[in-house]
PDB file of C-alpha atoms and ligand atoms in Angstrom:
ATOM      1  CA  MET A 234     -12.905   0.124  11.396  1.00 88.00           C
ATOM      2  CA  ASN A 235     -10.097  -0.647  13.816  1.00 94.00           C
ATOM      3  CA  PHE A 236      -6.633   0.939  13.500  1.00 96.00           C
ATOM      4  CA  LYS A 237      -5.122  -1.824  11.344  1.00 95.00           C
ATOM      5  CA  GLU A 238      -8.059  -1.866   8.932  1.00 97.00           C
ATOM      6  CA  GLN A 239      -8.017   1.908   8.563  1.00 98.00           C
ATOM      7  CA  TYR A 240      -4.230   2.012   8.044  1.00 98.00           C
ATOM      8  CA  ASN A 241      -4.417  -0.730   5.397  1.00 98.00           C
ATOM      9  CA  SER A 242      -7.396   0.781   3.634  1.00 98.00           C
ATOM     10  CA  THR A 243      -5.581   4.147   3.294  1.00 98.00           C
ATOM     11  CA  LYS A 244      -2.356   2.387   2.250  1.00 98.00           C
ATOM     12  CA  VAL A 245      -4.172   0.444  -0.495  1.00 98.00           C
ATOM     13  CA  LYS A 246      -5.732   3.685  -1.819  1.00 98.00           C
ATOM     14  CA  VAL A 247      -2.260   5.294  -1.981  1.00 98.00           C
ATOM     15  CA  GLU A 248      -0.851   2.290  -3.826  1.00 98.00           C
ATOM     16  CA  LYS A 249      -3.652   2.481  -6.415  1.00 97.00           C
ATOM     17  CA  GLU A 250      -2.715   6.089  -7.243  1.00 97.00           C
ATOM     18  CA  LEU A 251       1.054   5.923  -6.832  1.00 97.00           C
ATOM     19  CA  LEU A 252       2.095   5.059 -10.387  1.00 96.00           C
ATOM     20  CA  TYR A 253      -0.474   7.305 -12.114  1.00 95.00           C
ATOM     21  CA  PHE A 254       1.910  10.285 -12.032  1.00 95.00           C
ATOM     22  CA  ILE A 255       4.593   8.564 -14.072  1.00 93.00           C
ATOM     23  CA  GLU A 256       2.329   6.390 -16.195  1.00 89.00           C
ATOM     24  CA  LYS A 257       1.036   9.433 -18.057  1.00 82.00           C
ATOM     25  CA  LYS A 258       4.499  10.656 -19.009  1.00 82.00           C
ATOM     26  CA  LYS A 259       6.156   7.462 -20.260  1.00 77.00           C
ATOM     27  CA  GLU A 260       8.247   7.843 -23.410  1.00 77.00           C
ATOM     28  CA  LYS A 261       9.548   4.817 -25.249  1.00 77.00           C
ATOM     29  CA  LYS A 262      13.097   6.072 -25.833  1.00 79.00           C
ATOM     30  CA  GLN A 263      13.783   6.477 -22.138  1.00 88.00           C
ATOM     31  CA  ASP A 264      11.578   3.652 -20.898  1.00 92.00           C
ATOM     32  CA  ILE A 265      14.388   2.440 -18.620  1.00 95.00           C
ATOM     33  CA  ILE A 266      14.032   5.427 -16.251  1.00 95.00           C
ATOM     34  CA  TYR A 267      10.330   4.693 -15.717  1.00 95.00           C
ATOM     35  CA  GLN A 268      11.083   1.022 -15.151  1.00 96.00           C
ATOM     36  CA  ALA A 269      13.656   1.996 -12.515  1.00 97.00           C
ATOM     37  CA  MET A 270      11.325   4.491 -10.818  1.00 97.00           C
ATOM     38  CA  GLU A 271       8.460   1.985 -10.820  1.00 97.00           C
ATOM     39  CA  TYR A 272      10.724  -0.759  -9.494  1.00 97.00           C
ATOM     40  CA  SER A 273      11.459   1.143  -6.293  1.00 97.00           C
ATOM     41  CA  LEU A 274       7.934   2.547  -5.923  1.00 97.00           C
ATOM     42  CA  ASN A 275       6.472  -0.947  -6.355  1.00 95.00           C
ATOM     43  CA  ALA A 276       8.895  -2.687  -4.022  1.00 94.00           C
ATOM     44  CA  GLY A 277       6.492  -2.295  -1.089  1.00 87.00           C
ATOM     45  CA  GLY A 278       7.072  -0.486   2.160  1.00 92.00           C
ATOM     46  CA  LYS A 279       4.716   0.717   4.842  1.00 95.00           C
ATOM     47  CA  ARG A 280       3.641   3.913   3.000  1.00 98.00           C
ATOM     48  CA  PHE A 281       3.941   5.519   6.425  1.00 97.00           C
ATOM     49  CA  ARG A 282       4.310   9.141   5.260  1.00 98.00           C
ATOM     50  CA  PRO A 283       1.369   9.216   2.804  1.00 98.00           C
ATOM     51  CA  VAL A 284      -0.836   7.465   5.391  1.00 98.00           C
ATOM     52  CA  LEU A 285       0.166  10.093   7.979  1.00 98.00           C
ATOM     53  CA  HIS A 286      -0.648  12.889   5.531  1.00 98.00           C
ATOM     54  CA  LEU A 287      -4.081  11.530   4.620  1.00 98.00           C
ATOM     55  CA  GLU A 288      -5.054  10.622   8.173  1.00 98.00           C
ATOM     56  CA  THR A 289      -4.095  14.129   9.346  1.00 98.00           C
ATOM     57  CA  ILE A 290      -6.396  15.524   6.653  1.00 98.00           C
ATOM     58  CA  ARG A 291      -9.167  13.256   7.994  1.00 98.00           C
ATOM     59  CA  LEU A 292      -8.408  14.227  11.618  1.00 98.00           C
ATOM     60  CA  LEU A 293      -8.916  17.873  10.671  1.00 98.00           C
ATOM     61  CA  GLY A 294     -12.249  17.205   8.961  1.00 97.00           C
ATOM     62  CA  GLY A 295     -11.047  17.085   5.338  1.00 98.00           C
ATOM     63  CA  ASN A 296     -11.543  14.492   2.616  1.00 98.00           C
ATOM     64  CA  PRO A 297      -8.393  12.351   2.141  1.00 98.00           C
ATOM     65  CA  GLU A 298      -9.375  11.650  -1.506  1.00 98.00           C
ATOM     66  CA  ASP A 299      -8.628  15.314  -2.301  1.00 98.00           C
ATOM     67  CA  TYR A 300      -5.036  15.000  -1.047  1.00 98.00           C
ATOM     68  CA  MET A 301      -4.000  11.742  -2.668  1.00 98.00           C
ATOM     69  CA  ASP A 302      -1.604  13.676  -4.937  1.00 98.00           C
ATOM     70  CA  SER A 303       0.331  15.377  -2.109  1.00 98.00           C
ATOM     71  CA  ALA A 304       0.360  12.041  -0.240  1.00 98.00           C
ATOM     72  CA  CYS A 305       1.926  10.323  -3.276  1.00 98.00           C
ATOM     73  CA  ALA A 306       4.455  13.159  -3.638  1.00 98.00           C
ATOM     74  CA  LEU A 307       5.661  12.374  -0.097  1.00 98.00           C
ATOM     75  CA  GLU A 308       6.140   8.698  -0.995  1.00 98.00           C
ATOM     76  CA  TYR A 309       8.090   9.712  -4.127  1.00 98.00           C
ATOM     77  CA  ILE A 310      10.428  11.845  -1.975  1.00 98.00           C
ATOM     78  CA  HIS A 311      10.808   9.045   0.570  1.00 98.00           C
ATOM     79  CA  THR A 312      11.498   6.446  -2.144  1.00 98.00           C
ATOM     80  CA  TYR A 313      14.139   8.654  -3.793  1.00 98.00           C
ATOM     81  CA  SER A 314      15.863   9.115  -0.412  1.00 98.00           C
ATOM     82  CA  LEU A 315      16.044   5.358   0.188  1.00 97.00           C
ATOM     83  CA  LEU A 316      17.251   4.731  -3.364  1.00 98.00           C
ATOM     84  CA  HIS A 317      20.050   7.320  -3.086  1.00 98.00           C
ATOM     85  CA  ASP A 318      20.897   6.201   0.465  1.00 96.00           C
ATOM     86  CA  ASP A 319      21.506   2.666  -0.856  1.00 97.00           C
ATOM     87  CA  LEU A 320      23.966   3.769  -3.580  1.00 98.00           C
ATOM     88  CA  PRO A 321      27.622   2.648  -3.415  1.00 97.00           C
ATOM     89  CA  ALA A 322      28.690   6.234  -2.626  1.00 96.00           C
ATOM     90  CA  MET A 323      26.386   6.250   0.423  1.00 94.00           C
ATOM     91  CA  ASP A 324      25.530   3.051   2.331  1.00 91.00           C
ATOM     92  CA  ASN A 325      26.274   0.647  -0.541  1.00 93.00           C
ATOM     93  CA  ASP A 326      23.372  -1.650   0.342  1.00 92.00           C
ATOM     94  CA  ASP A 327      22.331  -4.696  -1.694  1.00 95.00           C
ATOM     95  CA  PHE A 328      18.771  -5.115  -0.451  1.00 94.00           C
ATOM     96  CA  ARG A 329      15.874  -2.801   0.278  1.00 93.00           C
ATOM     97  CA  ARG A 330      12.248  -3.674   0.931  1.00 86.00           C
ATOM     98  CA  GLY A 331      13.140  -7.342   0.452  1.00 88.00           C
ATOM     99  CA  VAL A 332      14.444  -7.015  -3.109  1.00 94.00           C
ATOM    100  CA  PRO A 333      17.820  -6.061  -4.652  1.00 97.00           C
ATOM    101  CA  THR A 334      18.494  -2.326  -4.470  1.00 97.00           C
ATOM    102  CA  ASN A 335      17.832  -0.162  -7.532  1.00 98.00           C
ATOM    103  CA  HIS A 336      21.497   0.149  -8.591  1.00 98.00           C
ATOM    104  CA  LYS A 337      21.938  -3.633  -8.353  1.00 98.00           C
ATOM    105  CA  VAL A 338      19.206  -4.065 -10.966  1.00 98.00           C
ATOM    106  CA  PHE A 339      19.558  -0.985 -13.183  1.00 98.00           C
ATOM    107  CA  GLY A 340      23.167   0.089 -12.604  1.00 98.00           C
ATOM    108  CA  GLU A 341      24.404   3.092 -10.682  1.00 98.00           C
ATOM    109  CA  ASP A 342      23.889   5.640 -13.464  1.00 98.00           C
ATOM    110  CA  ILE A 343      20.206   4.852 -14.017  1.00 98.00           C
ATOM    111  CA  ALA A 344      19.615   4.472 -10.249  1.00 98.00           C
ATOM    112  CA  ILE A 345      20.921   8.010  -9.627  1.00 98.00           C
ATOM    113  CA  LEU A 346      18.701   9.340 -12.411  1.00 98.00           C
ATOM    114  CA  ALA A 347      15.704   7.356 -11.131  1.00 98.00           C
ATOM    115  CA  GLY A 348      16.163   9.009  -7.711  1.00 98.00           C
ATOM    116  CA  ASP A 349      16.376  12.409  -9.385  1.00 98.00           C
ATOM    117  CA  GLY A 350      13.297  11.556 -11.452  1.00 98.00           C
ATOM    118  CA  LEU A 351      11.312  10.593  -8.340  1.00 98.00           C
ATOM    119  CA  LEU A 352      12.260  13.796  -6.517  1.00 98.00           C
ATOM    120  CA  ASN A 353      11.472  15.978  -9.503  1.00 98.00           C
ATOM    121  CA  THR A 354       8.121  14.260 -10.061  1.00 97.00           C
ATOM    122  CA  ALA A 355       7.230  14.900  -6.417  1.00 98.00           C
ATOM    123  CA  PHE A 356       7.618  18.650  -6.872  1.00 98.00           C
ATOM    124  CA  GLU A 357       5.825  18.525 -10.212  1.00 97.00           C
ATOM    125  CA  ILE A 358       2.868  16.887  -8.411  1.00 98.00           C
ATOM    126  CA  LEU A 359       2.906  19.504  -5.638  1.00 98.00           C
ATOM    127  CA  LEU A 360       3.175  22.434  -8.067  1.00 98.00           C
ATOM    128  CA  GLN A 361       0.375  21.002 -10.217  1.00 97.00           C
ATOM    129  CA  LYS A 362      -1.809  20.782  -7.097  1.00 98.00           C
ATOM    130  CA  THR A 363      -0.940  24.378  -6.228  1.00 98.00           C
ATOM    131  CA  VAL A 364      -1.762  25.635  -9.739  1.00 98.00           C
ATOM    132  CA  ASP A 365      -4.998  23.611  -9.999  1.00 98.00           C
ATOM    133  CA  SER A 366      -6.320  24.575  -6.553  1.00 97.00           C
ATOM    134  CA  ARG A 367      -5.235  28.250  -6.690  1.00 97.00           C
ATOM    135  CA  ASP A 368      -5.081  27.854  -2.933  1.00 98.00           C
ATOM    136  CA  GLU A 369      -2.310  29.619  -1.029  1.00 98.00           C
ATOM    137  CA  ALA A 370      -2.544  27.030   1.753  1.00 98.00           C
ATOM    138  CA  VAL A 371      -1.642  24.289  -0.740  1.00 98.00           C
ATOM    139  CA  ALA A 372       1.358  26.369  -1.857  1.00 98.00           C
ATOM    140  CA  GLU A 373       2.430  26.893   1.761  1.00 98.00           C
ATOM    141  CA  GLY A 374       2.039  23.212   2.621  1.00 98.00           C
ATOM    142  CA  SER A 375       4.127  22.303  -0.436  1.00 98.00           C
ATOM    143  CA  LEU A 376       6.786  24.842   0.556  1.00 98.00           C
ATOM    144  CA  TYR A 377       6.903  23.232   4.006  1.00 98.00           C
ATOM    145  CA  ILE A 378       7.491  19.816   2.404  1.00 98.00           C
ATOM    146  CA  SER A 379      10.288  21.207   0.192  1.00 98.00           C
ATOM    147  CA  ARG A 380      12.065  22.754   3.207  1.00 98.00           C
ATOM    148  CA  LYS A 381      11.785  19.588   5.302  1.00 98.00           C
ATOM    149  CA  ALA A 382      13.069  17.439   2.423  1.00 98.00           C
ATOM    150  CA  GLY A 383      15.947  19.817   1.688  1.00 98.00           C
ATOM    151  CA  THR A 384      19.185  20.967   3.283  1.00 98.00           C
ATOM    152  CA  GLU A 385      17.343  22.299   6.359  1.00 96.00           C
ATOM    153  CA  GLY A 386      15.767  18.860   6.772  1.00 98.00           C
ATOM    154  CA  MET A 387      16.369  15.398   5.337  1.00 98.00           C
ATOM    155  CA  ILE A 388      19.309  16.227   3.048  1.00 98.00           C
ATOM    156  CA  GLY A 389      20.936  18.229   5.882  1.00 98.00           C
ATOM    157  CA  GLY A 390      20.646  15.239   8.233  1.00 97.00           C
ATOM    158  CA  GLN A 391      22.143  12.968   5.617  1.00 96.00           C
ATOM    159  CA  VAL A 392      25.055  15.408   5.108  1.00 97.00           C
ATOM    160  CA  VAL A 393      25.944  15.410   8.812  1.00 96.00           C
ATOM    161  CA  ASP A 394      25.574  11.618   8.847  1.00 93.00           C
ATOM    162  CA  VAL A 395      27.939  11.234   5.881  1.00 93.00           C
ATOM    163  CA  ILE A 396      30.620  13.600   7.219  1.00 94.00           C
ATOM    164  CA  SER A 397      30.408  11.943  10.657  1.00 91.00           C
ATOM    165  CA  ASP A 398      31.230   8.551   9.176  1.00 86.00           C
ATOM    166  CA  GLY A 399      34.093   6.870  11.022  1.00 84.00           C
ATOM    167  CA  LYS A 400      34.171   9.634  13.670  1.00 88.00           C
ATOM    168  CA  GLN A 401      33.007   9.468  17.255  1.00 87.00           C
ATOM    169  CA  ILE A 402      29.921  11.642  17.592  1.00 90.00           C
ATOM    170  CA  ASP A 403      28.043  12.740  20.701  1.00 92.00           C
ATOM    171  CA  MET A 404      24.351  12.315  21.492  1.00 91.00           C
ATOM    172  CA  GLY A 405      23.646  15.925  20.470  1.00 94.00           C
ATOM    173  CA  THR A 406      24.985  15.261  16.971  1.00 95.00           C
ATOM    174  CA  LEU A 407      23.066  11.984  16.740  1.00 92.00           C
ATOM    175  CA  GLU A 408      19.845  13.819  17.654  1.00 93.00           C
ATOM    176  CA  TYR A 409      20.685  16.540  15.094  1.00 96.00           C
ATOM    177  CA  ILE A 410      21.050  13.863  12.399  1.00 95.00           C
ATOM    178  CA  HIS A 411      17.856  12.005  13.287  1.00 93.00           C
ATOM    179  CA  GLU A 412      15.698  15.127  13.701  1.00 95.00           C
ATOM    180  CA  ARG A 413      16.527  15.881  10.087  1.00 97.00           C
ATOM    181  CA  LYS A 414      17.267  12.599   8.318  1.00 96.00           C
ATOM    182  CA  THR A 415      14.256  10.697   9.644  1.00 96.00           C
ATOM    183  CA  ALA A 416      11.890  12.988  11.566  1.00 97.00           C
ATOM    184  CA  ALA A 417      11.797  15.890   9.083  1.00 98.00           C
ATOM    185  CA  LEU A 418       9.845  14.005   6.401  1.00 98.00           C
ATOM    186  CA  ILE A 419       7.487  12.552   9.016  1.00 98.00           C
ATOM    187  CA  GLU A 420       6.880  16.111  10.247  1.00 98.00           C
ATOM    188  CA  ALA A 421       6.422  17.257   6.649  1.00 98.00           C
ATOM    189  CA  ALA A 422       3.713  14.622   6.085  1.00 98.00           C
ATOM    190  CA  ILE A 423       1.704  15.711   9.134  1.00 98.00           C
ATOM    191  CA  VAL A 424       2.300  19.472   9.307  1.00 98.00           C
ATOM    192  CA  SER A 425       1.859  20.067   5.547  1.00 98.00           C
ATOM    193  CA  ALA A 426      -1.609  18.502   5.893  1.00 98.00           C
ATOM    194  CA  ALA A 427      -2.346  20.840   8.823  1.00 98.00           C
ATOM    195  CA  ILE A 428      -1.227  23.829   6.731  1.00 98.00           C
ATOM    196  CA  MET A 429      -3.235  22.762   3.674  1.00 98.00           C
ATOM    197  CA  MET A 430      -6.316  22.304   5.900  1.00 98.00           C
ATOM    198  CA  LYS A 431      -5.861  25.818   7.394  1.00 98.00           C
ATOM    199  CA  CYS A 432      -6.323  24.395  10.883  1.00 98.00           C
ATOM    200  CA  ARG A 433      -6.438  26.439  14.114  1.00 97.00           C
ATOM    201  CA  PRO A 434      -3.035  27.612  15.521  1.00 97.00           C
ATOM    202  CA  GLU A 435      -3.362  25.410  18.631  1.00 97.00           C
ATOM    203  CA  GLU A 436      -4.040  22.373  16.429  1.00 98.00           C
ATOM    204  CA  ARG A 437      -1.022  23.143  14.254  1.00 98.00           C
ATOM    205  CA  GLN A 438       1.163  23.604  17.329  1.00 98.00           C
ATOM    206  CA  ALA A 439      -0.035  20.289  18.791  1.00 98.00           C
ATOM    207  CA  LEU A 440       0.618  18.506  15.490  1.00 98.00           C
ATOM    208  CA  GLU A 441       4.126  19.995  15.248  1.00 98.00           C
ATOM    209  CA  VAL A 442       5.004  18.659  18.699  1.00 98.00           C
ATOM    210  CA  TYR A 443       3.316  15.328  17.966  1.00 98.00           C
ATOM    211  CA  ALA A 444       5.095  14.914  14.616  1.00 98.00           C
ATOM    212  CA  SER A 445       8.564  15.564  16.006  1.00 96.00           C
ATOM    213  CA  LYS A 446       7.986  13.095  18.878  1.00 97.00           C
ATOM    214  CA  LEU A 447       6.617  10.520  16.421  1.00 98.00           C
ATOM    215  CA  GLY A 448       9.682  10.994  14.205  1.00 97.00           C
ATOM    216  CA  LEU A 449      11.969  10.415  17.178  1.00 95.00           C
ATOM    217  CA  ALA A 450       9.982   7.320  18.248  1.00 96.00           C
ATOM    218  CA  PHE A 451      10.194   5.980  14.673  1.00 96.00           C
ATOM    219  CA  GLN A 452      13.977   6.345  14.707  1.00 94.00           C
ATOM    220  CA  ILE A 453      14.525   4.784  18.143  1.00 94.00           C
ATOM    221  CA  ALA A 454      12.358   1.839  17.013  1.00 95.00           C
ATOM    222  CA  ASP A 455      14.462   1.628  13.840  1.00 92.00           C
ATOM    223  CA  ASP A 456      17.672   1.466  15.881  1.00 92.00           C
ATOM    224  CA  ILE A 457      16.216  -1.274  18.094  1.00 94.00           C
ATOM    225  CA  LEU A 458      15.031  -3.216  15.020  1.00 93.00           C
ATOM    226  CA  ASP A 459      18.529  -3.061  13.548  1.00 90.00           C
ATOM    227  CA  VAL A 460      19.578  -5.138  16.575  1.00 91.00           C
ATOM    228  CA  GLU A 461      16.494  -7.284  17.210  1.00 88.00           C
ATOM    229  CA  GLY A 462      14.799  -7.571  13.810  1.00 85.00           C
ATOM    230  CA  SER A 463      15.404 -10.029  10.983  1.00 83.00           C
ATOM    231  CA  PHE A 464      15.984  -9.835   7.222  1.00 82.00           C
ATOM    232  CA  GLU A 465      12.537 -11.407   6.653  1.00 83.00           C
ATOM    233  CA  GLU A 466      10.825  -8.687   8.700  1.00 80.00           C
ATOM    234  CA  LEU A 467      12.830  -5.682   7.501  1.00 79.00           C
ATOM    235  CA  GLY A 468      13.629  -6.627   3.917  1.00 78.00           C
ATOM    236  CA  LYS A 469      17.274  -5.636   4.435  1.00 78.00           C
ATOM    237  CA  PRO A 470      20.179  -7.060   6.423  1.00 76.00           C
ATOM    238  CA  ILE A 471      20.157  -6.260  10.141  1.00 79.00           C
ATOM    239  CA  GLY A 472      23.152  -5.321  12.288  1.00 78.00           C
ATOM    240  CA  SER A 473      24.449  -2.760   9.788  1.00 77.00           C
ATOM    241  CA  ASP A 474      24.706  -0.055  12.482  1.00 77.00           C
ATOM    242  CA  ALA A 475      26.932  -2.219  14.698  1.00 74.00           C
ATOM    243  CA  GLU A 476      28.944  -3.380  11.679  1.00 76.00           C
ATOM    244  CA  ASN A 477      29.603   0.230  10.649  1.00 74.00           C
ATOM    245  CA  GLN A 478      30.276   1.155  14.300  1.00 77.00           C
ATOM    246  CA  LYS A 479      27.516   3.756  14.151  1.00 80.00           C
ATOM    247  CA  LEU A 480      26.296   5.518  17.270  1.00 85.00           C
ATOM    248  CA  THR A 481      22.572   4.749  17.634  1.00 89.00           C
ATOM    249  CA  PHE A 482      20.037   5.138  20.435  1.00 91.00           C
ATOM    250  CA  ALA A 483      20.462   1.400  21.036  1.00 92.00           C
ATOM    251  CA  SER A 484      24.272   1.491  21.239  1.00 89.00           C
ATOM    252  CA  TYR A 485      24.305   4.694  23.317  1.00 88.00           C
ATOM    253  CA  TYR A 486      21.668   3.746  25.889  1.00 89.00           C
ATOM    254  CA  GLY A 487      21.771  -0.063  25.611  1.00 92.00           C
ATOM    255  CA  LEU A 488      18.686  -1.972  24.424  1.00 92.00           C
ATOM    256  CA  ASP A 489      16.705  -1.816  27.693  1.00 94.00           C
ATOM    257  CA  LYS A 490      17.221   1.914  28.239  1.00 94.00           C
ATOM    258  CA  ALA A 491      16.526   2.606  24.546  1.00 94.00           C
ATOM    259  CA  LYS A 492      13.194   0.799  24.959  1.00 95.00           C
ATOM    260  CA  GLU A 493      12.413   2.892  28.069  1.00 95.00           C
ATOM    261  CA  LYS A 494      13.282   6.069  26.175  1.00 95.00           C
ATOM    262  CA  LEU A 495      11.038   4.902  23.311  1.00 96.00           C
ATOM    263  CA  GLN A 496       8.145   4.357  25.726  1.00 96.00           C
ATOM    264  CA  GLN A 497       8.658   7.829  27.207  1.00 97.00           C
ATOM    265  CA  VAL A 498       8.660   9.493  23.754  1.00 96.00           C
ATOM    266  CA  VAL A 499       5.512   7.544  22.801  1.00 97.00           C
ATOM    267  CA  GLU A 500       3.741   8.865  25.897  1.00 97.00           C
ATOM    268  CA  GLU A 501       4.853  12.427  25.147  1.00 98.00           C
ATOM    269  CA  ALA A 502       3.617  12.083  21.560  1.00 98.00           C
ATOM    270  CA  ILE A 503       0.218  10.790  22.681  1.00 98.00           C
ATOM    271  CA  HIS A 504      -0.010  13.605  25.247  1.00 98.00           C
ATOM    272  CA  ALA A 505       0.510  16.161  22.456  1.00 98.00           C
ATOM    273  CA  LEU A 506      -2.723  14.905  20.855  1.00 98.00           C
ATOM    274  CA  SER A 507      -4.850  16.052  23.828  1.00 97.00           C
ATOM    275  CA  VAL A 508      -6.449  18.920  21.852  1.00 97.00           C
ATOM    276  CA  PHE A 509      -8.136  16.468  19.470  1.00 97.00           C
ATOM    277  CA  ASP A 510     -11.345  14.532  20.171  1.00 94.00           C
ATOM    278  CA  LYS A 511     -11.125  11.929  17.408  1.00 92.00           C
ATOM    279  CA  LYS A 512      -7.508  10.957  18.078  1.00 96.00           C
ATOM    280  CA  ASP A 513      -7.898   7.158  18.389  1.00 96.00           C
ATOM    281  CA  PHE A 514      -6.219   6.371  15.057  1.00 97.00           C
ATOM    282  CA  PHE A 515      -3.143   8.445  15.914  1.00 98.00           C
ATOM    283  CA  VAL A 516      -2.907   7.042  19.443  1.00 98.00           C
ATOM    284  CA  GLU A 517      -2.864   3.521  17.988  1.00 97.00           C
ATOM    285  CA  LEU A 518      -0.459   4.572  15.217  1.00 97.00           C
ATOM    286  CA  THR A 519       1.976   5.954  17.801  1.00 97.00           C
ATOM    287  CA  LYS A 520       1.913   2.672  19.721  1.00 96.00           C
ATOM    288  CA  TYR A 521       2.350   0.761  16.451  1.00 94.00           C
ATOM    289  CA  THR A 522       5.390   2.900  15.577  1.00 93.00           C
ATOM    290  CA  ALA A 523       7.075   1.698  18.756  1.00 91.00           C
ATOM    291  CA  THR A 524       6.155  -1.960  18.404  1.00 89.00           C
ATOM    292  CA  ARG A 525       6.456  -2.342  14.620  1.00 83.00           C
ATOM    293  CA  ARG A 526       8.550  -5.229  13.305  1.00 78.00           C
ATOM    294  CA  SER A 527       9.122  -3.840   9.818  1.00 78.00           C
TER     295      SER A 527
HETATM  296  C1  LIG B 258      19.809  10.413   0.289  1.00 79.33           C
HETATM  297  C2  LIG B 258      19.028  12.766   0.755  1.00 79.33           C
HETATM  298  C3  LIG B 258      19.132  11.382   1.170  1.00 79.33           C
HETATM  299  C4  LIG B 258      18.611  11.044   2.352  1.00 79.33           C
HETATM  300  C5  LIG B 258      18.545   9.689   2.863  1.00 79.33           C
HETATM  301  C6  LIG B 258      15.914   8.349   4.606  1.00 79.33           C
HETATM  302  C7  LIG B 258      17.369   8.430   4.583  1.00 79.33           C
HETATM  303  C8  LIG B 258      17.983   9.742   4.229  1.00 79.33           C
HETATM  304  C9  LIG B 258      18.150   7.386   4.824  1.00 79.33           C
HETATM  305  C10 LIG B 258      17.626   6.051   5.168  1.00 79.33           C
HETATM  306  C11 LIG B 258      18.420   5.536   6.296  1.00 79.33           C
HETATM  307  C12 LIG B 258      17.525   4.970   7.333  1.00 79.33           C
HETATM  308  C13 LIG B 258      17.372   3.501   7.301  1.00 79.33           C
HETATM  309  C14 LIG B 258      16.925   5.752   8.224  1.00 79.33           C
HETATM  310  C15 LIG B 258      16.080   5.204   9.297  1.00 79.33           C
HETATM  311  C16 LIG B 258      14.654   5.585   9.225  1.00 79.33           C
HETATM  312  C17 LIG B 258      14.063   5.326   7.910  1.00 79.33           C
HETATM  313  C18 LIG B 258      13.871   6.486   7.039  1.00 79.33           C
HETATM  314  C19 LIG B 258      13.709   4.082   7.571  1.00 79.33           C
HETATM  315  C20 LIG B 258      13.062   3.728   6.293  1.00 79.33           C
HETATM  316  O1  LIG B 258      11.737   4.155   6.258  1.00 79.33           O
HETATM  317  P1  LIG B 258      10.516   3.143   6.392  1.00 79.33           P
HETATM  318  O2  LIG B 258      10.738   2.215   7.534  1.00 79.33           O
HETATM  319  O3  LIG B 258      10.681   2.330   5.037  1.00 79.33           O
HETATM  320  O4  LIG B 258       9.248   3.925   6.400  1.00 79.33           O
HETATM  321  P2  LIG B 258       9.549   1.667   4.126  1.00 79.33           P
HETATM  322  O5  LIG B 258      10.321   0.718   3.233  1.00 79.33           O
HETATM  323  O6  LIG B 258       8.542   0.972   5.002  1.00 79.33           O
HETATM  324  O7  LIG B 258       8.934   2.798   3.352  1.00 79.33           O
END
């Protein structure tokens, strides 16, 4: 299988399992919350974080089928973050993944609760896995995900982003925001798999470096796409960074330099994979991250 086939095959497997965790708990009286959660989960997306999690398991010799639950938990966390990020109190966006945002369809009150429901379900899935496996490594991997999704990670990045709104920030602050807001969950997907697989310390160290470089590459590509992409490709309006006068890698460096910086980070990420023999998928994935159009 080439890179694209493998990525798509793993993505399809994730999508088959994704709704299982809420399907079993549906209650008629509050059906609307499940409709809202399903709406955002079903809206598409690259499923980048669950694919990273499962492919890291495979890289380390494990069976991805055994980690479908933790992979789905990561997509639940990611989906909640997008849903809350789109709310009127945050970015006030009308479109996400090519369809109207959750609050546009279900109203702000249900959208907030749907985000909460997604986040809570994610930790329910991770705790259930921990209880069922009685494996300390699963508990530690889940703890890592909770830290990276929380105030030390994604929420923390979002906080600094929100309080920086309308202010001039420096590159150091921009990096602080992106290391947390975007890269932290990408790191969580990869490193939690390494922890759950009880890999060797040098492998874990390599994956930590790789994951943070990949997260940075993902963000630089995102900034470039906000200038060069289209609504059809991204499923949301482009140019929002410029419109909101946000400092981005593209506005700070200019497009050409941002692309050079992206290339440099991609090379550093690939270099970090040197300790692995079967690294082809991740080498291709890193290149794809930089050239992606959606
Ligand atoms: C509300 C706590 C909280 C956090 C929100 C993720 C996030 C933090 C904000 C989203 C803002 C944004 C567009 C960040 C750029 C990188 C990013 C996370 C893009 C969206 O992820 P993709 O491209 O989306 O993986 P799909 O739809 O493919 O899953």
